[in-house]
PDB file of C-alpha atoms in Angstrom:
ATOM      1  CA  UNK A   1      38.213 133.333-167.822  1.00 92.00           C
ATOM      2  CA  UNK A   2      36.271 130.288-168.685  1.00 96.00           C
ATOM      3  CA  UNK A   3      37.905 126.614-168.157  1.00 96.00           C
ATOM      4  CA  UNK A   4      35.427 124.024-169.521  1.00 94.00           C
ATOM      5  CA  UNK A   5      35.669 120.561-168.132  1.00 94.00           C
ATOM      6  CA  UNK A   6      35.705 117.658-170.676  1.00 91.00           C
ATOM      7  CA  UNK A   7      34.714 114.727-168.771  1.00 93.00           C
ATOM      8  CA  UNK A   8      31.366 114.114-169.513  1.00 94.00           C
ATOM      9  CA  UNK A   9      30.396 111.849-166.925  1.00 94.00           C
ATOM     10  CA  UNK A  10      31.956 114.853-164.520  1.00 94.00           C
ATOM     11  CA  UNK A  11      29.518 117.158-166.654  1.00 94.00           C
ATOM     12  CA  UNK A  12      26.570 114.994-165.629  1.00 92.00           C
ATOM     13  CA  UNK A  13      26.958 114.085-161.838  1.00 93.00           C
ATOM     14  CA  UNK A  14      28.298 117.094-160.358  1.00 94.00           C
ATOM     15  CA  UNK A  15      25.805 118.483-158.399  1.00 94.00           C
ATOM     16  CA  UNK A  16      25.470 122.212-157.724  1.00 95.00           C
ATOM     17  CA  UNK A  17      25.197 124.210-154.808  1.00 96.00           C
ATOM     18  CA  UNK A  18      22.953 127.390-154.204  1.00 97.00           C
ATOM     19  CA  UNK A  19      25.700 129.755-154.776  1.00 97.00           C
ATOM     20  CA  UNK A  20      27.117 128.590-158.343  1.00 98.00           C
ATOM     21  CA  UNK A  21      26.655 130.114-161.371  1.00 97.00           C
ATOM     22  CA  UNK A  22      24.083 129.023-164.209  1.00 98.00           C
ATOM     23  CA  UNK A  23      24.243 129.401-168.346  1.00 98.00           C
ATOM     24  CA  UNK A  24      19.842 129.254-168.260  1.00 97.00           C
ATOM     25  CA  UNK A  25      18.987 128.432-171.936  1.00 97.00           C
ATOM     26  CA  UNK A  26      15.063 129.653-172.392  1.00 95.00           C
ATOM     27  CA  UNK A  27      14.141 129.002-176.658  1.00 93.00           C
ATOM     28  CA  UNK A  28      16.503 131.486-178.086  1.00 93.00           C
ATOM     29  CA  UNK A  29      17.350 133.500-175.083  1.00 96.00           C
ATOM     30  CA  UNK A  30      19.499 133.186-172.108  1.00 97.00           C
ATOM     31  CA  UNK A  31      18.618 134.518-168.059  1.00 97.00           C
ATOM     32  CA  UNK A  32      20.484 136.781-166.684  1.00 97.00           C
ATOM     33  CA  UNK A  33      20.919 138.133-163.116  1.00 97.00           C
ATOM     34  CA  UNK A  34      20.775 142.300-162.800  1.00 95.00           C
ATOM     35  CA  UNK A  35      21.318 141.794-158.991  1.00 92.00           C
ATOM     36  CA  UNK A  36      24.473 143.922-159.154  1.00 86.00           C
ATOM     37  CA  UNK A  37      23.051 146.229-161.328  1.00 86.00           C
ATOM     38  CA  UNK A  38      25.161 144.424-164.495  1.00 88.00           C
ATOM     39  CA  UNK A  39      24.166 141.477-166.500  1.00 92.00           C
ATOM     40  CA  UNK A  40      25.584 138.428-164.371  1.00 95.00           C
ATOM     41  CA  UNK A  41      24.873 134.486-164.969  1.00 97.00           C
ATOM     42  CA  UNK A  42      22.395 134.006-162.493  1.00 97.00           C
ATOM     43  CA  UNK A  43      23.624 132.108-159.198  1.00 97.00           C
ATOM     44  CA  UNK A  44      21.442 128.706-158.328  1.00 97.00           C
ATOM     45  CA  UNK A  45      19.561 130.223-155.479  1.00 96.00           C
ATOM     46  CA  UNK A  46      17.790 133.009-157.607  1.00 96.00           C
ATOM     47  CA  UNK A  47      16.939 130.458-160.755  1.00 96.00           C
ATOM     48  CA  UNK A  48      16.245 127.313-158.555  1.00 94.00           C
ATOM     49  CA  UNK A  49      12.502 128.109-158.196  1.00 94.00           C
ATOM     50  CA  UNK A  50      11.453 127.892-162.103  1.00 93.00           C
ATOM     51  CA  UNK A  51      13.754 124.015-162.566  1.00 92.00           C
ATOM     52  CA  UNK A  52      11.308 121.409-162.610  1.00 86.00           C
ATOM     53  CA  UNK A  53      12.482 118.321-161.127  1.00 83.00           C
ATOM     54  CA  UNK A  54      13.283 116.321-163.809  1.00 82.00           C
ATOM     55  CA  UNK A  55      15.518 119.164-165.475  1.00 87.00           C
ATOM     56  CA  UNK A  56      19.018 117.767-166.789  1.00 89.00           C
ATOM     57  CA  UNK A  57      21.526 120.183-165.427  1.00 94.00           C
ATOM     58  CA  UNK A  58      25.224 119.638-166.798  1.00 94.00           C
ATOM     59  CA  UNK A  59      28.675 120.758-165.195  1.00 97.00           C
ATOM     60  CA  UNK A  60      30.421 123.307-167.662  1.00 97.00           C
ATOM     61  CA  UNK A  61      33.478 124.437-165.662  1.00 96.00           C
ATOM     62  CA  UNK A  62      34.643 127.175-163.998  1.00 97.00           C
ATOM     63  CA  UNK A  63      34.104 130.677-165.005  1.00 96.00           C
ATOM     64  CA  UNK A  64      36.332 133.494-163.199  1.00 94.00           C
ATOM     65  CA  UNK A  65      37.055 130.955-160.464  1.00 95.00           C
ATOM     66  CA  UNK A  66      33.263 129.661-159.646  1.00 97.00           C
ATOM     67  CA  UNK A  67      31.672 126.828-160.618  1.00 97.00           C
ATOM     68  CA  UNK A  68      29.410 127.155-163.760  1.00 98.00           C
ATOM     69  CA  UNK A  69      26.529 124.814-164.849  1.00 97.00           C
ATOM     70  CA  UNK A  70      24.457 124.514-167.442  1.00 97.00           C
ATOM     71  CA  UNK A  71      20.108 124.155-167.704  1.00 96.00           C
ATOM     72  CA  UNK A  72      17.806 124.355-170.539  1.00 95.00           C
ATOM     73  CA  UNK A  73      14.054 125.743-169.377  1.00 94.00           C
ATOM     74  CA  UNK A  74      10.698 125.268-171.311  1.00 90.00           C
ATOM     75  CA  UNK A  75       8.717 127.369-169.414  1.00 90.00           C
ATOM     76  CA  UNK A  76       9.640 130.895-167.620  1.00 91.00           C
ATOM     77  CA  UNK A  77       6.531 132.966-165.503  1.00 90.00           C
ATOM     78  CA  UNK A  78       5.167 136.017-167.607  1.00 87.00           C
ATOM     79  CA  UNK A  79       6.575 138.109-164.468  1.00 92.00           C
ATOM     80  CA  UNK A  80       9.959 137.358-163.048  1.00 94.00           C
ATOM     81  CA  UNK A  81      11.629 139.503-160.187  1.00 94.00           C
ATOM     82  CA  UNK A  82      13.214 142.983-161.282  1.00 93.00           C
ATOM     83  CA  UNK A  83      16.598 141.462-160.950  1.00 95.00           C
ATOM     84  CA  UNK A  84      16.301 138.526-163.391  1.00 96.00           C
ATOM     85  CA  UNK A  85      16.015 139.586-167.335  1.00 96.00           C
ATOM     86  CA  UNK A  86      15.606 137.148-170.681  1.00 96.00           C
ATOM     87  CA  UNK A  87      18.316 138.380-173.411  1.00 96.00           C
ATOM     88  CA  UNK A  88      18.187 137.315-176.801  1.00 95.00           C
ATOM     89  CA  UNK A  89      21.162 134.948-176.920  1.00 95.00           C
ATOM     90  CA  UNK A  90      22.405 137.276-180.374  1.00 91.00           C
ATOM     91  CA  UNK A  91      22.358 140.066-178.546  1.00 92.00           C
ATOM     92  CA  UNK A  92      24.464 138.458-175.607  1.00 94.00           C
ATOM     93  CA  UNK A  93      26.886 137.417-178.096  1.00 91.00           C
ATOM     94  CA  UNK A  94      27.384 140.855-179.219  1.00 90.00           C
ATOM     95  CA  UNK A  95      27.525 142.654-175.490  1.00 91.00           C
ATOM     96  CA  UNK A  96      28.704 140.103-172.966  1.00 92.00           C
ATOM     97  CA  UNK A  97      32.838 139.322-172.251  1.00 91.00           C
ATOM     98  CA  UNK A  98      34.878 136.372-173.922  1.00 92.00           C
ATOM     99  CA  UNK A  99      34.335 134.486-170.974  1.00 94.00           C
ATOM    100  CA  UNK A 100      30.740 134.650-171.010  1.00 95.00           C
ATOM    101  CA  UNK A 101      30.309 133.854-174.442  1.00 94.00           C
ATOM    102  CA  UNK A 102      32.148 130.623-174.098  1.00 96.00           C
ATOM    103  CA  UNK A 103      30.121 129.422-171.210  1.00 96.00           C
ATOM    104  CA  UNK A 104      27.165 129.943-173.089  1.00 97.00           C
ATOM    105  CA  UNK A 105      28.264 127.973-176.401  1.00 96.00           C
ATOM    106  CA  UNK A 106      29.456 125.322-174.501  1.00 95.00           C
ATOM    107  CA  UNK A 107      26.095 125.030-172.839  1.00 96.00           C
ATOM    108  CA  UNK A 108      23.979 125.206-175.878  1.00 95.00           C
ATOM    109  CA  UNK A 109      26.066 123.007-177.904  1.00 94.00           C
ATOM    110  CA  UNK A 110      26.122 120.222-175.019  1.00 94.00           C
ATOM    111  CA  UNK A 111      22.373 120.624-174.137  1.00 94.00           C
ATOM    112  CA  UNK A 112      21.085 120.504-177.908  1.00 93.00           C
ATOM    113  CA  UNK A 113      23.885 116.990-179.287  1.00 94.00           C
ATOM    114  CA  UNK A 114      22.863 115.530-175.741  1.00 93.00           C
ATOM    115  CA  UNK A 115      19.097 116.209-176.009  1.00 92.00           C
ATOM    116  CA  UNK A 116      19.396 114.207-179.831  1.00 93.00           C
ATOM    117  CA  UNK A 117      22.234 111.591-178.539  1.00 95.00           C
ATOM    118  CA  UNK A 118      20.176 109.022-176.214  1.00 95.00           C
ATOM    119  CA  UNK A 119      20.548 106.005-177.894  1.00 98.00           C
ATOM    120  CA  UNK A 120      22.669 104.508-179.608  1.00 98.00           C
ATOM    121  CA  UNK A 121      21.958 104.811-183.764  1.00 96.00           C
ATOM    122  CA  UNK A 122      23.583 101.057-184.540  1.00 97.00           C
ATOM    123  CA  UNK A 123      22.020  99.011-181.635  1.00 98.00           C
ATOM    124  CA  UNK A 124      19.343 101.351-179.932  1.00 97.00           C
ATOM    125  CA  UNK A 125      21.013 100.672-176.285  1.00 98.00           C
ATOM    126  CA  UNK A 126      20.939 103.829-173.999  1.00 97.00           C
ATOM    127  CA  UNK A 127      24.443 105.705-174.588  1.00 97.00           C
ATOM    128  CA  UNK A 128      26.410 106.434-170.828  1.00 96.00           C
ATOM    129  CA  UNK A 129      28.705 109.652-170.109  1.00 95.00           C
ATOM    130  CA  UNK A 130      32.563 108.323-170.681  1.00 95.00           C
ATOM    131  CA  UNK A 131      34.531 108.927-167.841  1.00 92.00           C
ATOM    132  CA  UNK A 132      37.956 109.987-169.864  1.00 91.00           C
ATOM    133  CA  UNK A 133      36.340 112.471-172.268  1.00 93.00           C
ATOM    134  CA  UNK A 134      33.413 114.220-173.768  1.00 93.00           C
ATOM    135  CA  UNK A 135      32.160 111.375-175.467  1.00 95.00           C
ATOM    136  CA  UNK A 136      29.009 109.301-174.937  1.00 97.00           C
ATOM    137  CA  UNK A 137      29.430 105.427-175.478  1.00 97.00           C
ATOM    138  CA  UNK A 138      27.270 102.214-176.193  1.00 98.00           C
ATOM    139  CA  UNK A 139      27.510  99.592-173.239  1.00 97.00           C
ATOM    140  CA  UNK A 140      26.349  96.968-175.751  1.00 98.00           C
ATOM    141  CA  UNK A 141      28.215  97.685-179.077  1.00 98.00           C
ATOM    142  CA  UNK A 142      30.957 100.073-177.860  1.00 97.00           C
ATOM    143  CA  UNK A 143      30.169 102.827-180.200  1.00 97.00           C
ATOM    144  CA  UNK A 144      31.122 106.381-179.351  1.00 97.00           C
ATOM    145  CA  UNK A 145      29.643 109.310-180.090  1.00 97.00           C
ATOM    146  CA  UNK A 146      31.169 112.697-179.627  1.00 96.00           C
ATOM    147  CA  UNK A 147      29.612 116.456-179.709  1.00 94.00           C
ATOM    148  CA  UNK A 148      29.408 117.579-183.029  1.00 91.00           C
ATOM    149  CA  UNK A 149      30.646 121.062-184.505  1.00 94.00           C
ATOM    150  CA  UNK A 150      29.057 122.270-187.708  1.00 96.00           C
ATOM    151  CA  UNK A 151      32.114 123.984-189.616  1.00 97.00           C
ATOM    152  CA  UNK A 152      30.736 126.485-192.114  1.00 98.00           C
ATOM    153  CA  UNK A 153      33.124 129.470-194.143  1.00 98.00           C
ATOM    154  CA  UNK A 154      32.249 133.197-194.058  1.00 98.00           C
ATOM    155  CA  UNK A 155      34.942 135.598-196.861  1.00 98.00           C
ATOM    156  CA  UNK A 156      35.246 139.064-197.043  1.00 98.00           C
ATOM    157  CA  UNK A 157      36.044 138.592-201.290  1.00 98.00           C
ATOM    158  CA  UNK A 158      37.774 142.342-201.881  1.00 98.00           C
ATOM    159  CA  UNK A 159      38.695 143.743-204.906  1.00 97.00           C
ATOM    160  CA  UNK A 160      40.359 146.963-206.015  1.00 95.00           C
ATOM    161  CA  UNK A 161      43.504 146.619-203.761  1.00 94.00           C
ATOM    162  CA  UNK A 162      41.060 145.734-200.800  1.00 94.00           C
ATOM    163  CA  UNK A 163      39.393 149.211-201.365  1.00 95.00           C
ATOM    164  CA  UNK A 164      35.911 147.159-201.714  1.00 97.00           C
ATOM    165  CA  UNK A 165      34.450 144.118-200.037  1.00 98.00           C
ATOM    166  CA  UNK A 166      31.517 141.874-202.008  1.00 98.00           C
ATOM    167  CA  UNK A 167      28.515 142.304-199.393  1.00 98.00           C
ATOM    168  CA  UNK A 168      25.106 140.483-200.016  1.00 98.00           C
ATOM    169  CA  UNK A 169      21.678 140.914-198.390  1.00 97.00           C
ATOM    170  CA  UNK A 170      20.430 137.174-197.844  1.00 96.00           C
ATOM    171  CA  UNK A 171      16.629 136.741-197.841  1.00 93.00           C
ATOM    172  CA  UNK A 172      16.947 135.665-194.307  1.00 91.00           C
ATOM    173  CA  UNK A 173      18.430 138.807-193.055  1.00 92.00           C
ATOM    174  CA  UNK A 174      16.413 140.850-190.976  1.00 84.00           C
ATOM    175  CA  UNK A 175      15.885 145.115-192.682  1.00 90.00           C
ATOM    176  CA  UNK A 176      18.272 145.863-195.058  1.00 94.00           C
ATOM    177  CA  UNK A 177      21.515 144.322-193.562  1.00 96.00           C
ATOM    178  CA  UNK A 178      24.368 143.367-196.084  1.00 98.00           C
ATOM    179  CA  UNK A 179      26.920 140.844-195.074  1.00 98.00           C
ATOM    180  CA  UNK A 180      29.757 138.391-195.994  1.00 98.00           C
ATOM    181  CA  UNK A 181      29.125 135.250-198.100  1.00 98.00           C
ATOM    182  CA  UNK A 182      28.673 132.056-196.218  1.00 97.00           C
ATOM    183  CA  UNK A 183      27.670 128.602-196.142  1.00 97.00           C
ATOM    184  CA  UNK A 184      28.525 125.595-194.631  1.00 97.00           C
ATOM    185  CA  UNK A 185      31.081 122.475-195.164  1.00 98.00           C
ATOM    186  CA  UNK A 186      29.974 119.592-196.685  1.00 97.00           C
ATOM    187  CA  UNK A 187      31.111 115.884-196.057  1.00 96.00           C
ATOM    188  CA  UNK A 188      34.206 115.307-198.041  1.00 97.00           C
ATOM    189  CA  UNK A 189      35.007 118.774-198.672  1.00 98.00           C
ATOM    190  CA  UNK A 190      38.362 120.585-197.147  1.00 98.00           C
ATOM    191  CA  UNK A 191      37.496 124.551-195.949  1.00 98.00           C
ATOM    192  CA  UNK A 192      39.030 125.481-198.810  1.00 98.00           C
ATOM    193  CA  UNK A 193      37.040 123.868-201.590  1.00 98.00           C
ATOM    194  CA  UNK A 194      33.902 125.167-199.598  1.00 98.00           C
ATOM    195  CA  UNK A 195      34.882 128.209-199.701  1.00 98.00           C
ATOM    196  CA  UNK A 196      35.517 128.834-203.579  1.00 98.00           C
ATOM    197  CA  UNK A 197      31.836 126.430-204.300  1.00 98.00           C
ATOM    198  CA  UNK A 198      29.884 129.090-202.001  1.00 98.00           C
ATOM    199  CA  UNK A 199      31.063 132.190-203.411  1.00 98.00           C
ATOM    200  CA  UNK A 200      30.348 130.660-206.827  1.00 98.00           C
ATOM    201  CA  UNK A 201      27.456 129.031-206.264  1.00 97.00           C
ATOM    202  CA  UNK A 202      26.482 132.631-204.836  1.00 97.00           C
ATOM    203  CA  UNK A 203      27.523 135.359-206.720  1.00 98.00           C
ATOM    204  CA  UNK A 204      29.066 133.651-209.996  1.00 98.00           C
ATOM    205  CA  UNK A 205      32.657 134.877-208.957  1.00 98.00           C
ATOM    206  CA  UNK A 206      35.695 132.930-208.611  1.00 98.00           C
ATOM    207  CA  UNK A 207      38.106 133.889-205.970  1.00 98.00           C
ATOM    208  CA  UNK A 208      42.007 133.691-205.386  1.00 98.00           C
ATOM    209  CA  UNK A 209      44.863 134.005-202.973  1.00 98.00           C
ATOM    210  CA  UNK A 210      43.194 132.474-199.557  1.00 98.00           C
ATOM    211  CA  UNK A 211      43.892 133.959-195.742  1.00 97.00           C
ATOM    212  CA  UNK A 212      42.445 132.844-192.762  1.00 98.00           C
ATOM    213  CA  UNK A 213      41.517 135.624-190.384  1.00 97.00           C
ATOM    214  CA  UNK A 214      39.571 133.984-187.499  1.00 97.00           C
ATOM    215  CA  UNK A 215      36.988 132.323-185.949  1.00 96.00           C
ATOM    216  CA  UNK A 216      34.078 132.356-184.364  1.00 95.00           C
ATOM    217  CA  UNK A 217      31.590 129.896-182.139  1.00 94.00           C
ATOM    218  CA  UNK A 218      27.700 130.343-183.048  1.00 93.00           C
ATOM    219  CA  UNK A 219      25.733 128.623-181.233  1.00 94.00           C
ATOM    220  CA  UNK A 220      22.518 127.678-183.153  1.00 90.00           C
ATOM    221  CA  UNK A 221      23.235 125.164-181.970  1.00 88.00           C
ATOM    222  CA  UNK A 222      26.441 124.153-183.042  1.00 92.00           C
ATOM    223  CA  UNK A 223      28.249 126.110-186.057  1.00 96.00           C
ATOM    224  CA  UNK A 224      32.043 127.097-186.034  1.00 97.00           C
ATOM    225  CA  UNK A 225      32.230 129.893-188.127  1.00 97.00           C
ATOM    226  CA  UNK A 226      35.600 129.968-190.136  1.00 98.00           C
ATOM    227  CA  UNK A 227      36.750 133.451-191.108  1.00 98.00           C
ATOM    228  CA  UNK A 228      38.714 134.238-194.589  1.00 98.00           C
ATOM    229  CA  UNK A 229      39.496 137.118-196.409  1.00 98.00           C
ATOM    230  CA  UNK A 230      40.024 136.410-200.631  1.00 98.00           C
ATOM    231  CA  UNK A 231      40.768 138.102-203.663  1.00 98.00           C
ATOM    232  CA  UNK A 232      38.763 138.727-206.751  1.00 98.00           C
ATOM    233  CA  UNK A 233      39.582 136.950-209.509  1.00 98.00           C
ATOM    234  CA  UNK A 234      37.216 136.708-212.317  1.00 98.00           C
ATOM    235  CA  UNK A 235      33.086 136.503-212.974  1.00 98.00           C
ATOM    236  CA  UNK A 236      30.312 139.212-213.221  1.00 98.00           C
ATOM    237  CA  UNK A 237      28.839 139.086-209.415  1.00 97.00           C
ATOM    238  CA  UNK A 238      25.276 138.117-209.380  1.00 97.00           C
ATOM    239  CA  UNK A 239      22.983 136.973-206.931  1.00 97.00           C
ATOM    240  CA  UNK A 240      21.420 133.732-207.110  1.00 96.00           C
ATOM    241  CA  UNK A 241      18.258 134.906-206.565  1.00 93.00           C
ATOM    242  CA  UNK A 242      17.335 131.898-203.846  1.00 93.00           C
ATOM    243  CA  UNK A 243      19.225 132.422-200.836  1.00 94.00           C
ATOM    244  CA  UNK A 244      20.771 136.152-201.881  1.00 97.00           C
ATOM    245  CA  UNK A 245      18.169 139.031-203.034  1.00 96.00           C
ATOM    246  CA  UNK A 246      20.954 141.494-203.593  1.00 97.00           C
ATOM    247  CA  UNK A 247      24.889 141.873-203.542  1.00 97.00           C
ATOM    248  CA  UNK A 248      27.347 144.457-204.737  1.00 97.00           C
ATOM    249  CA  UNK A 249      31.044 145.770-204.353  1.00 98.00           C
ATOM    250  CA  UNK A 250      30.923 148.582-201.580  1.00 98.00           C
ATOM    251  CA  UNK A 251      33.872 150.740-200.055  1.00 97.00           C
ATOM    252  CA  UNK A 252      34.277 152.016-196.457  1.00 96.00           C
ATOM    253  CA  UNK A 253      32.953 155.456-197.606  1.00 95.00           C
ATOM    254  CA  UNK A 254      29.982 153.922-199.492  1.00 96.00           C
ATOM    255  CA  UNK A 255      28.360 150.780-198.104  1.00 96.00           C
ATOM    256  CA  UNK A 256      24.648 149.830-196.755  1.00 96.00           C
ATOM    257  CA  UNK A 257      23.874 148.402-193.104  1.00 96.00           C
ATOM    258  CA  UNK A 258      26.476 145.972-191.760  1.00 96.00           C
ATOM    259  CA  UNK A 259      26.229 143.644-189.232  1.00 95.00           C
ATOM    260  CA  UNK A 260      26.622 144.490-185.969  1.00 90.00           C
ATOM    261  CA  UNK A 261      29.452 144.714-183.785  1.00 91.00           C
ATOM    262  CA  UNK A 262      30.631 141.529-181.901  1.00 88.00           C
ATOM    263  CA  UNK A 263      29.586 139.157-185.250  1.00 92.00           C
ATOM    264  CA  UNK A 264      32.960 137.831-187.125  1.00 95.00           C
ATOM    265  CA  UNK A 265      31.452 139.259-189.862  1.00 97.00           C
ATOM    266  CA  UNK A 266      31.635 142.603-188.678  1.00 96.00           C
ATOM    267  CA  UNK A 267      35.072 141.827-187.586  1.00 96.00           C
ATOM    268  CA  UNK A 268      36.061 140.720-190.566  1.00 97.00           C
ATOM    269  CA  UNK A 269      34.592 144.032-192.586  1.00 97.00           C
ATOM    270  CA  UNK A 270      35.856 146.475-190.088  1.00 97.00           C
ATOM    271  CA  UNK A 271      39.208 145.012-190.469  1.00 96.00           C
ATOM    272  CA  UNK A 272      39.536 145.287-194.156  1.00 96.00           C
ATOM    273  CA  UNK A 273      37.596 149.265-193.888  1.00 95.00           C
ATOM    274  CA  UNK A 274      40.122 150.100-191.483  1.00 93.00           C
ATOM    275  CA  UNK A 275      43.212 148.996-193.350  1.00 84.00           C
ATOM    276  CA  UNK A 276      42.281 149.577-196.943  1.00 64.00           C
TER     277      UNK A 276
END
């Protein structure tokens, strides 16, 4: 279990000690500790070696009782001790518990709006941690600033009785992976309206009958992935030919690479497969 603390000013004064646990952001991958012979968040004493000085290291919480923290790392040796591995922070998404997951979208998300949220953006004064909340605020013009979430919709669009799901291959995919359609909110737009613009701006189809399923935290950096599931309703589907190559209506007896297990999308897919 993960309890995250929202004080910020908490998040930014507690000091560790050598035996709490660390969320060690490296680029795109995390650090983990094999000293157990499992993947464990690395405990200060076996990480505090490669922290420069100067390193910004935030409170999180507590995770399974102990205290967690938070550091982000420029540099890493080539070699590093047989019980501390880099993991791609996908891949830890996929594989790791709940409560792991959380730590480590908390920590990127905090690391990467505090890292861009000095100063102030109406006066310029240097922003201080608020001692009530999560919130940074200007000692000059009183302006606060909070961590911001990037809400973006993902639909399974089925047709057929919810025998077939609309899958795409995006040009950013890696092989030949097929997933959901997705994009993000814009300003002044509910989840809703998103929703139906994407899939038509997309795939030239216009959708019906809207139901949440779930939702997911991605942290690159800071997305909340919104999960619905919608019903065809009219339009020849297409790709648009700039962000999707490819898209089709495929079954759970006929369909090309998913995504893999642990993504919302692949949650969302298996869901509908298995209940068709």
């Amino acid at each position: 279990m993960f309890e995250f603390v929202q004080n910020l000013h908490a998040s930014e004064t507690r000091l560790p000690e050598d035996s709490d646990r660390f969320v060690v952001l490296h680029k795109r991958d995390t650090l983990l500790s094999f000293v157990s012979g499992t993947g464990e968040l690395p405990r200060r004493d076996e990480i505090k070696m490669y922290l420069p000085e100067e390193t910004e290291i935030f409170y999180l919480g507590r995770l399974s009782g102990e205290a967690c923290f938070a550091v982000e790392i420029s540099a890493l040796p080539e070699e590093l001790p047989e019980t501390l591995k880099t993991v791609q922070i996908r891949q830890f998404l996929f594989e790791y518990p709940d409560s792991f997951q959380m730590a480590l979208c908390r920590a990127r998300g905090l690391l990467a709006w505090r890292s861009t949220h000095r100063y102030c953006g109406k006066c310029r004064a240097e922003l201080t941690a608020s001692e009530s909340d999560s919130g940074l605020i200007c000692p000059v013009c009183r302006s606060v600033y909070y961590p911001q979430i990037a809400p973006a919709v993902i639909v399974a669009v089925t047709r057929n009785d919810g025998r077939e799901v609309l899958l795409a291959h995006n040009r950013n995919f890696a092989g030949n992976m097929y997933s959901l359609i997705a994009g993000f909110v814009e300003a002044g737009e509910s989840v809703e309206a998103a929703l139906h613009r994407e899939v038509w701006e997309e795939c030239s189809v216009r959708v019906k009958n809207l139901r949440y399923i779930t939702s997911q935290v991605w942290p690159f950096p800071n997305s909340l992935m919104l999960a619905f599931q919608a019903e065809y309703d009219s339009g020849t589907a297409t790709p648009d030919g700039a962000e999707l190559s490819d898209l089709g209506w495929y079954s759970a007896e006929n369909h090309p690479e998913l995504p893999n297990p642990g993504s919302v999308a692949r949650a969302v897919i298996d869901r509908i497969f298995n209940n068709r």
